[in-house]
PDB file of C-alpha atoms in Angstrom:
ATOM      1  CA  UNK K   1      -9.291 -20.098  18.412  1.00  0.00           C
ATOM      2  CA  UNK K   2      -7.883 -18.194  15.759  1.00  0.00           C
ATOM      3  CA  UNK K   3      -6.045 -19.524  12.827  1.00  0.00           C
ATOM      4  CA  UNK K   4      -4.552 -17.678   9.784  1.00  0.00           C
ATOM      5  CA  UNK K   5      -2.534 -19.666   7.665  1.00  0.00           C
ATOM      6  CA  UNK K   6       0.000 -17.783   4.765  1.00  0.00           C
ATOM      7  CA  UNK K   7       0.658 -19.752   1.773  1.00  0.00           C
ATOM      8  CA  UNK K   8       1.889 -19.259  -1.885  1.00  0.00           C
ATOM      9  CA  UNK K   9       5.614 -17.942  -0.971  1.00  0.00           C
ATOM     10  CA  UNK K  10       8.256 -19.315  -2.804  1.00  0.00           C
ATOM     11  CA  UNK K  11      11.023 -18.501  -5.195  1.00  0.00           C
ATOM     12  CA  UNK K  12      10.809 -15.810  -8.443  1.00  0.00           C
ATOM     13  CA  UNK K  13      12.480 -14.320 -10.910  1.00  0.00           C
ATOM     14  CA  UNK K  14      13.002 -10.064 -11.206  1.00  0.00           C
ATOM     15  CA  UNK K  15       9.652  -9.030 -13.389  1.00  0.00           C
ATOM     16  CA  UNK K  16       7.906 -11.825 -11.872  1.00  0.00           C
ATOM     17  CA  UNK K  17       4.336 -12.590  -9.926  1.00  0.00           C
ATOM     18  CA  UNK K  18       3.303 -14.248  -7.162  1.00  0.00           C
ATOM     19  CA  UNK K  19       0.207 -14.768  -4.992  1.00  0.00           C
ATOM     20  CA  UNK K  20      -0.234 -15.004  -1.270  1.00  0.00           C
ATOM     21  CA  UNK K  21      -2.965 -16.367   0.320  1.00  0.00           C
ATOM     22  CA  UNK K  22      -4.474 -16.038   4.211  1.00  0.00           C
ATOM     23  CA  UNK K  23      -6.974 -18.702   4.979  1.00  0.00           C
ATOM     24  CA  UNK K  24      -8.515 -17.621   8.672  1.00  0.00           C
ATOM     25  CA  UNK K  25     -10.591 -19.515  10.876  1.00  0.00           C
ATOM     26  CA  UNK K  26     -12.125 -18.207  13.624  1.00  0.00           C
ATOM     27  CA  UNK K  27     -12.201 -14.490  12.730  1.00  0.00           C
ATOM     28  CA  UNK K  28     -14.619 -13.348  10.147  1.00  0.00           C
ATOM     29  CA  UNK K  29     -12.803 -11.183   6.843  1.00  0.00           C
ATOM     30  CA  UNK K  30     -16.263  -9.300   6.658  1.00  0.00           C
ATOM     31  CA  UNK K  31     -15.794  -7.697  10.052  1.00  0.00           C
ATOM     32  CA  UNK K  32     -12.140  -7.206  10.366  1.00  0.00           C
ATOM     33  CA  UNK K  33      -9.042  -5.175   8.587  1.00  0.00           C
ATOM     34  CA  UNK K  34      -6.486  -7.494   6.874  1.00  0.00           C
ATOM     35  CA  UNK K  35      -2.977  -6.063   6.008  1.00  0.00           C
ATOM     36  CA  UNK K  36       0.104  -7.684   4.618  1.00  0.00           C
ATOM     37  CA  UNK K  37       3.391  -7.005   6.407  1.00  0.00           C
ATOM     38  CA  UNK K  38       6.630  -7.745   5.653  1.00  0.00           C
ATOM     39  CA  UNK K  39      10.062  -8.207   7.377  1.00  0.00           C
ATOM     40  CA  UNK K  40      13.166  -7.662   5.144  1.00  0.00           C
ATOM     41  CA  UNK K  41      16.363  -9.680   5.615  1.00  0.00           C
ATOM     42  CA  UNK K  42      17.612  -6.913   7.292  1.00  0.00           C
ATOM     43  CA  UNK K  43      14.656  -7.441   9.994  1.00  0.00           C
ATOM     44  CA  UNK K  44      12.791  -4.273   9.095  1.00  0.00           C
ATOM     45  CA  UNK K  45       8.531  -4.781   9.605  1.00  0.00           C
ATOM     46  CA  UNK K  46       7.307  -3.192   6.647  1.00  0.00           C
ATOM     47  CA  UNK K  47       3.461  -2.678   6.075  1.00  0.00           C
ATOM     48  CA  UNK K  48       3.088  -3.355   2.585  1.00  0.00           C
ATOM     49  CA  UNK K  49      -0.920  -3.608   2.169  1.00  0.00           C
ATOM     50  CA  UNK K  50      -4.677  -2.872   4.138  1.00  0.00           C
ATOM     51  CA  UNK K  51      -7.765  -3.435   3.596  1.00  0.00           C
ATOM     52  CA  UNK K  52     -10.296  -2.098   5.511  1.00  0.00           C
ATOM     53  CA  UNK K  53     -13.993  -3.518   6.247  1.00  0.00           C
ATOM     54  CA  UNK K  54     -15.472  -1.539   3.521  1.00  0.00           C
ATOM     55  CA  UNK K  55     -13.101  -2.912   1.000  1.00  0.00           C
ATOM     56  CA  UNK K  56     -11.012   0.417   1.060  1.00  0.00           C
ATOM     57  CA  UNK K  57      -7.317  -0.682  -0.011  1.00  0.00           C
ATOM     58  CA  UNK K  58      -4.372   1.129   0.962  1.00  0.00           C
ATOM     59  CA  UNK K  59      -0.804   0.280  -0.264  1.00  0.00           C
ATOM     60  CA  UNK K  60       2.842   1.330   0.989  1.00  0.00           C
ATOM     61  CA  UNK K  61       4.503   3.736  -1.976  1.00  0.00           C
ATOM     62  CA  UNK K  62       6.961   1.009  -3.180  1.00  0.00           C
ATOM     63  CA  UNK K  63       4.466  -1.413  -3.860  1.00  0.00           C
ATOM     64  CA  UNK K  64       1.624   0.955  -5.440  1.00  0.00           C
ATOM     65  CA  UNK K  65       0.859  -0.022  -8.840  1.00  0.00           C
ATOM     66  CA  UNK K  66       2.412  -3.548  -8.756  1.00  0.00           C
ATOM     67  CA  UNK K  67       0.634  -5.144  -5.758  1.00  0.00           C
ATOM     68  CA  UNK K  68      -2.800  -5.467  -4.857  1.00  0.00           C
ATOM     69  CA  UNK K  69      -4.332  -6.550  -1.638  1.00  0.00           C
ATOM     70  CA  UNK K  70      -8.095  -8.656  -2.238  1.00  0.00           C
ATOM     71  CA  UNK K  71     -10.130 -11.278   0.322  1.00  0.00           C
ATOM     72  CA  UNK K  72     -12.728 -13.687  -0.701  1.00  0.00           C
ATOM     73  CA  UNK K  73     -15.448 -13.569   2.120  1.00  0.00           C
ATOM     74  CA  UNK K  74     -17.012 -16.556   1.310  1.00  0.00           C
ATOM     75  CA  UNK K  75     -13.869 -18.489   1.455  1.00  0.00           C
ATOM     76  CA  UNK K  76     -12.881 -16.344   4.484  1.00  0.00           C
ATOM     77  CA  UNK K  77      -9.460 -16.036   2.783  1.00  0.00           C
ATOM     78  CA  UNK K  78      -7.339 -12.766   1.859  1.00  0.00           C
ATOM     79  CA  UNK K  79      -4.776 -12.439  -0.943  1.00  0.00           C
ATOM     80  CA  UNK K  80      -1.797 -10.229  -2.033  1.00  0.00           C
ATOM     81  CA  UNK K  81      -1.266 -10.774  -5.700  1.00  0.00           C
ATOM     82  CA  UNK K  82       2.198  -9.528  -6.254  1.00  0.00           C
ATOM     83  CA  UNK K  83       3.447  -8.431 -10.068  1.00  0.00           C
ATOM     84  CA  UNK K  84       6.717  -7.158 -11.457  1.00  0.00           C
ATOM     85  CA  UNK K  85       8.678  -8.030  -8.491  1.00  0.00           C
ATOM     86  CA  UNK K  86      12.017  -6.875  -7.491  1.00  0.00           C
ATOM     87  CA  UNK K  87      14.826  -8.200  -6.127  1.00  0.00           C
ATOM     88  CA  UNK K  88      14.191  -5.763  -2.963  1.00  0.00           C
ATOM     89  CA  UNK K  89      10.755  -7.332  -2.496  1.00  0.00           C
ATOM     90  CA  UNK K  90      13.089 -10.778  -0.832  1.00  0.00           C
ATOM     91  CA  UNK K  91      11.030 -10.975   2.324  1.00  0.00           C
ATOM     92  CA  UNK K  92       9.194 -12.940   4.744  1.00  0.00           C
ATOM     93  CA  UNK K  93       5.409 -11.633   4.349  1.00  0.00           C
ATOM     94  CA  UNK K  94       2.475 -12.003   6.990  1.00  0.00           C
ATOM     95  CA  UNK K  95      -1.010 -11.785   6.867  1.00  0.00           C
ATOM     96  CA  UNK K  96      -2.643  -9.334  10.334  1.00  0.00           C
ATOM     97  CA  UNK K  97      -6.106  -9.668  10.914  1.00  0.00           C
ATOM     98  CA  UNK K  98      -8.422  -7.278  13.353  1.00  0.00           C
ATOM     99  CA  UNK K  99      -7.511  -4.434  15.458  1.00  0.00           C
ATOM    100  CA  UNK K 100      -7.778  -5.172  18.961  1.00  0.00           C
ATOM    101  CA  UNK K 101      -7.107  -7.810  19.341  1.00  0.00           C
ATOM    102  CA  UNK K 102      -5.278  -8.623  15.872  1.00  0.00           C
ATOM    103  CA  UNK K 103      -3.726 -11.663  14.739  1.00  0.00           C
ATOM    104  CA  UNK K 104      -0.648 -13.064  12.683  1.00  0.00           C
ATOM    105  CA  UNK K 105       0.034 -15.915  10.020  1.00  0.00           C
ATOM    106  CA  UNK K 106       3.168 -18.026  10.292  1.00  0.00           C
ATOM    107  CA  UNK K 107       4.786 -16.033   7.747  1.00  0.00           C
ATOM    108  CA  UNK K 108       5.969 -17.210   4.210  1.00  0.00           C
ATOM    109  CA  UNK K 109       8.890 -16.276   2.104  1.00  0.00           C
ATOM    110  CA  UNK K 110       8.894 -14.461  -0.856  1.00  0.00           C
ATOM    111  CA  UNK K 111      12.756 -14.705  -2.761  1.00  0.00           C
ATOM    112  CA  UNK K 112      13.117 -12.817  -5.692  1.00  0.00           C
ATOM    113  CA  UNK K 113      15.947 -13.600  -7.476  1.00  0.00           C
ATOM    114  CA  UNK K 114      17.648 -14.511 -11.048  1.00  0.00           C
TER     115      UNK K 114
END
C-alpha cells in the first residue's frame, strides 16, 4: 500500500521560506517522478515542481529561481524548499509520485501572509 505523507505547511510572512516534505512508503523515490502541485484558493491545480528519475528538475515560471524541488533516497522522502514567498504562493500543496499509476499526499497548507 502506498503512503505519501506532506508535512512542513504552515503560516509565513511575504519574503519568507518554508520547507515541505513527502515521506512515501511503498513506492521507491529512485524509480519514480515526484512533482509538487498546488491548488490555489481559487481551486486552480497548479504544477509547481518535477523531478524526474535522473534527478532532472523542472519548475513552473513563477516559482523558478525561488523554489527548488530535492528527494533524499535513502530516507525515501522528497522536499520543496520554498524561499522569498509571496502572498500569491497561499495554497494547499501536494506531493504526486509515479506515472501510471501515480499517487497523492493529503495535502498541506502553505499561507503567506503579513
Amino acid at each position: 500500500q502506498v503512503q505519501l505523507v506532506g508535512s512542513g505547511g504552515g503560516l509565513v510572512q511575504p519574503g519568507g521560506s518554508l520547507r515541505l516534505s513527502c515521506a512515501a512508503s511503498g513506492i521507491n523515490f529512485r524509480s519514480n517522478v515526484m512533482r509538487w502541485y498546488r491548488t490555489t484558493p481559487g481551486n486552480q491545480r497548479e504544477l509547481v515542481a518535477a523531478i524526474g528519475i535522473g534527478g532532472r528538475t523542472n519548475y513552473a515560471d513563477f516559482v523558478k529561481g525561488r523554489f527548488s524541488i530535492s528527494r533524499d533516497v535513502t530516507k525515501n522522502t522528497g522536499y520543496l524548499q520554498m524561499n522569498s514567498l509571496k502572498p500569491e504562493d497561499t495554497a494547499v500543496y501536494y506531493c504526486n509520485v509515479g506515472l501510471y499509476p501515480n499517487y497523492w499526499g493529503q495535502g498541506t497548507q502553505v499561507t503567506v501572509s503579513s
